């Protein structure tokens, strides 16, 4: 069972995803106020996550951001070693 703190954190992540999706939906409309409002909400929610939980992104996204890109040739060479 998740704690209240975990539920709130997950709700913030969900809200960020929702607002980011909304901003993407309006990306084709120049100067769309809905897009600017959605991006503003994303910044607000990420700031709240940073202040309350010390992070802006879920652990999975943090790991992906820190991951190194590897080419297929690098994988082949590592398998030969």
Coordinates of N, CA, C and O in Angstrom, one line a residue:
X1 N 0.8 -1.2 0.0 CA 0.0 0.0 0.0 C 0.9 1.2 0.0 O 1.8 1.3 0.8
X2 N 0.6 2.2 -0.8 CA 1.3 3.4 -1.0 C 1.0 4.3 0.2 O -0.1 4.4 0.6
X3 N 2.0 5.1 0.6 CA 1.8 6.1 1.6 C 1.1 7.3 1.0 O 1.1 7.5 -0.3
X4 N 0.6 8.2 1.8 CA 0.0 9.5 1.2 C 1.1 10.2 0.5 O 0.8 10.8 -0.6
X5 N 2.3 10.3 1.0 CA 3.4 11.0 0.3 C 3.6 10.4 -1.1 O 3.8 11.2 -2.1
X6 N 3.7 9.1 -1.2 CA 3.9 8.4 -2.5 C 2.7 8.7 -3.4 O 3.0 8.9 -4.6
X7 N 1.5 8.7 -2.9 CA 0.4 9.0 -3.8 C 0.4 10.4 -4.3 O 0.1 10.6 -5.5
X8 N 0.8 11.4 -3.5 CA 0.8 12.7 -3.9 C 1.9 12.9 -5.0 O 1.7 13.6 -6.0
X9 N 3.1 12.3 -4.7 CA 4.2 12.4 -5.7 C 3.7 11.8 -7.0 O 4.0 12.4 -8.1
X10 N 3.1 10.6 -7.0 CA 2.6 10.0 -8.3 C 1.6 10.9 -8.9 O 1.6 11.0 -10.2
X11 N 0.7 11.5 -8.2 CA -0.3 12.4 -8.7 C 0.4 13.6 -9.5 O -0.1 14.0 -10.5
X12 N 1.4 14.1 -8.9 CA 2.2 15.2 -9.5 C 2.8 14.7 -10.8 O 2.7 15.4 -11.9
X13 N 3.4 13.5 -10.8 CA 3.9 13.0 -12.1 C 2.9 12.8 -13.1 O 3.0 13.1 -14.3
X14 N 1.7 12.3 -12.7 CA 0.6 12.1 -13.7 C 0.1 13.5 -14.2 O -0.2 13.6 -15.4
X15 N 0.0 14.5 -13.3 CA -0.4 15.8 -13.8 C 0.6 16.4 -14.8 O 0.2 17.0 -15.7
X16 N 1.9 16.2 -14.5 CA 2.9 16.6 -15.4 C 2.8 16.0 -16.8 O 2.8 16.6 -17.8
X17 N 2.6 14.7 -16.8 CA 2.4 13.9 -18.0 C 1.2 14.5 -18.8 O 1.2 14.6 -20.0
X18 N 0.1 14.7 -18.1 CA -1.1 15.2 -18.7 C -0.9 16.5 -19.3 O -1.3 16.8 -20.5
X19 N -0.3 17.5 -18.6 CA -0.1 18.8 -19.1 C 0.9 18.8 -20.2 O 0.7 19.6 -21.2
X20 N 1.9 18.0 -20.2 CA 2.9 17.9 -21.3 C 2.2 17.4 -22.5 O 2.5 17.8 -23.6
X21 N 1.3 16.4 -22.4 CA 0.5 15.9 -23.5 C -0.4 17.0 -24.1 O -0.5 17.1 -25.3
X22 N -1.0 17.8 -23.2 CA -1.8 18.8 -23.7 C -1.0 19.9 -24.5 O -1.4 20.3 -25.5
X23 N 0.2 20.2 -23.9 CA 1.1 21.1 -24.6 C 1.5 20.6 -26.0 O 1.5 21.3 -27.0
X24 N 1.8 19.3 -26.1 CA 2.1 18.6 -27.4 C 0.9 18.7 -28.3 O 1.1 18.9 -29.5
X25 N -0.3 18.6 -27.8 CA -1.5 18.6 -28.7 C -1.6 20.0 -29.3 O -2.2 20.1 -30.4
X26 N -1.2 21.0 -28.6 CA -1.3 22.4 -29.2 C -0.1 22.9 -29.8 O 0.0 24.1 -30.2
X27 N 0.9 22.0 -30.0 CA 2.2 22.5 -30.6 C 2.1 23.0 -32.0 O 2.9 23.8 -32.4
X28 N 1.1 22.5 -32.7 CA 0.9 22.9 -34.1 C 0.3 24.3 -34.3 O 0.2 24.8 -35.4
X29 N -0.2 24.9 -33.2 CA -0.9 26.2 -33.2 C 0.1 27.2 -32.7 O 0.4 27.2 -31.5
X30 N 0.5 28.1 -33.5 CA 1.5 29.2 -33.1 C 0.9 30.0 -32.0 O -0.3 30.5 -32.1
X31 N 1.6 30.3 -30.9 CA 1.2 31.2 -29.8 C -0.1 30.7 -29.2 O -0.9 31.6 -28.7
X32 N -0.4 29.4 -29.1 CA -1.6 29.0 -28.5 C -1.5 29.2 -27.0 O -0.6 28.8 -26.3
X33 N -2.5 30.0 -26.4 CA -2.5 30.2 -25.0 C -2.6 29.0 -24.2 O -2.1 28.9 -23.1
X34 N -3.3 28.0 -24.7 CA -3.5 26.7 -24.0 C -2.2 26.0 -23.8 O -1.9 25.4 -22.8
X35 N -1.3 26.1 -24.8 CA 0.0 25.5 -24.8 C 0.9 26.1 -23.7 O 1.5 25.5 -22.9
X36 N 0.9 27.5 -23.7 CA 1.7 28.2 -22.8 C 1.2 27.9 -21.3 O 2.0 27.8 -20.4
X37 N -0.1 27.8 -21.1 CA -0.7 27.5 -19.8 C -0.3 26.1 -19.4 O 0.1 25.9 -18.2
X38 N -0.3 25.2 -20.3 CA 0.1 23.8 -19.9 C 1.6 23.7 -19.6 O 2.0 23.1 -18.6
X39 N 2.4 24.4 -20.4 CA 3.9 24.4 -20.1 C 4.1 25.1 -18.7 O 5.0 24.7 -18.0
X40 N 3.4 26.1 -18.4 CA 3.5 26.8 -17.2 C 3.2 25.9 -16.0 O 3.8 25.9 -15.0
X41 N 2.1 25.1 -16.2 CA 1.7 24.2 -15.1 C 2.8 23.1 -15.0 O 3.1 22.7 -13.8
X42 N 3.4 22.6 -16.0 CA 4.5 21.7 -15.9 C 5.6 22.2 -15.1 O 6.1 21.6 -14.2
X43 N 6.0 23.5 -15.4 CA 7.1 24.1 -14.6 C 6.7 24.2 -13.1 O 7.5 24.0 -12.3
X44 N 5.5 24.6 -12.9 CA 5.0 24.7 -11.5 C 5.1 23.4 -10.8 O 5.6 23.3 -9.7
X45 N 4.5 22.3 -11.4 CA 4.5 21.0 -10.8 C 5.9 20.5 -10.6 O 6.2 19.9 -9.6
X46 N 6.8 20.7 -11.6 CA 8.2 20.2 -11.4 C 8.9 21.0 -10.3 O 9.7 20.4 -9.6
X47 N 8.6 22.3 -10.2 CA 9.2 23.0 -9.0 C 8.7 22.5 -7.7 O 9.5 22.4 -6.7
X48 N 7.4 22.2 -7.6 CA 6.9 21.6 -6.4 C 7.5 20.2 -6.1 O 7.9 20.0 -4.9
X49 N 7.7 19.4 -7.1 CA 8.4 18.1 -6.9 C 9.8 18.4 -6.4 O 10.3 17.7 -5.5
X50 N 10.5 19.3 -7.0 CA 11.9 19.6 -6.6 C 11.9 20.1 -5.1 O 12.8 19.6 -4.4
X51 N 11.0 21.0 -4.7 CA 11.1 21.5 -3.4 C 10.6 20.4 -2.3 O 11.2 20.3 -1.3
X52 N 9.6 19.6 -2.6 CA 9.1 18.7 -1.6 C 9.7 17.3 -1.6 O 9.8 16.7 -0.6
X53 N 10.2 16.9 -2.8 CA 10.8 15.6 -2.9 C 12.2 15.5 -3.4 O 12.8 14.4 -3.5
X54 N 12.8 16.7 -3.8 CA 14.2 16.7 -4.2 C 14.4 16.2 -5.6 O 15.5 15.8 -6.0
X55 N 13.3 16.1 -6.4 CA 13.5 15.5 -7.7 C 12.4 16.2 -8.6 O 11.4 16.7 -8.2
X56 N 12.7 16.2 -9.9 CA 11.8 16.7 -10.9 C 11.2 15.6 -11.8 O 10.1 15.8 -12.4
X57 N 11.9 14.5 -11.9 CA 11.4 13.4 -12.8 C 11.4 12.1 -12.0 O 12.2 11.9 -11.0
X58 N 10.6 11.2 -12.5 CA 10.6 9.8 -11.8 C 12.0 9.2 -12.0 O 12.7 9.5 -12.9
X59 N 12.3 8.2 -11.2 CA 13.6 7.6 -11.2 C 13.9 7.0 -12.6 O 15.0 7.1 -13.0
X60 N 12.9 6.4 -13.2 CA 13.1 5.8 -14.6 C 13.6 6.9 -15.6 O 14.5 6.6 -16.3
X61 N 12.9 8.1 -15.5 CA 13.3 9.1 -16.5 C 14.7 9.6 -16.1 O 15.5 10.0 -17.0
X62 N 15.0 9.7 -14.8 CA 16.4 10.1 -14.4 C 17.4 9.2 -14.9 O 18.5 9.6 -15.4
X63 N 17.1 7.9 -14.9 CA 18.1 6.9 -15.3 C 18.2 7.0 -16.8 O 19.4 6.8 -17.4
X64 N 17.2 7.2 -17.6 CA 17.2 7.3 -19.0 C 18.0 8.5 -19.4 O 18.9 8.5 -20.3
X65 N 17.8 9.6 -18.7 CA 18.6 10.9 -19.0 C 20.1 10.7 -18.8 O 20.9 11.3 -19.5
X66 N 20.4 9.8 -17.8 CA 21.8 9.6 -17.5 C 22.5 8.5 -18.3 O 23.7 8.3 -18.3
X67 N 21.6 7.8 -19.1 CA 22.2 6.6 -19.8 C 23.0 7.1 -21.0 O 22.8 8.2 -21.6
X68 N 24.0 6.3 -21.3 CA 24.9 6.6 -22.4 C 24.3 5.9 -23.7 O 23.9 4.7 -23.6
X69 N 24.3 6.6 -24.8 CA 23.9 6.0 -26.1 C 25.0 5.1 -26.6 O 26.2 5.4 -26.5
X70 N 24.6 3.9 -27.0 CA 25.5 2.9 -27.5 C 25.1 2.5 -28.9 O 23.9 2.2 -29.2
X71 N 26.1 2.4 -29.8 CA 25.8 2.0 -31.2 C 25.8 0.5 -31.2 O 26.3 -0.2 -30.3
X72 N 25.2 -0.1 -32.3 CA 25.2 -1.5 -32.5 C 26.7 -2.1 -32.6 O 27.0 -3.2 -32.2
X73 N 27.6 -1.3 -33.2 CA 29.0 -1.7 -33.3 C 29.6 -1.8 -31.9 O 30.4 -2.7 -31.7
X74 N 29.3 -0.9 -31.0 CA 29.8 -1.0 -29.7 C 29.3 -2.2 -29.0 O 30.1 -2.9 -28.3
X75 N 28.1 -2.6 -29.2 CA 27.6 -3.8 -28.6 C 28.3 -5.1 -29.2 O 28.6 -6.0 -28.4
X76 N 28.5 -5.0 -30.5 CA 29.2 -6.2 -31.1 C 30.6 -6.3 -30.5 O 31.1 -7.4 -30.3
X77 N 31.3 -5.2 -30.4 CA 32.7 -5.2 -29.9 C 32.7 -5.7 -28.5 O 33.6 -6.4 -28.1
X78 N 31.8 -5.2 -27.7 CA 31.8 -5.7 -26.2 C 31.5 -7.1 -26.1 O 32.0 -7.8 -25.2
X79 N 30.7 -7.7 -27.0 CA 30.4 -9.1 -27.0 C 31.6 -10.0 -27.5 O 31.7 -11.1 -27.1
X80 N 32.5 -9.4 -28.2 CA 33.7 -10.1 -28.7 C 34.8 -10.2 -27.6 O 35.7 -11.0 -27.7
X81 N 34.7 -9.3 -26.7 CA 35.8 -9.2 -25.7 C 35.7 -10.3 -24.7 O 34.9 -11.0 -24.4

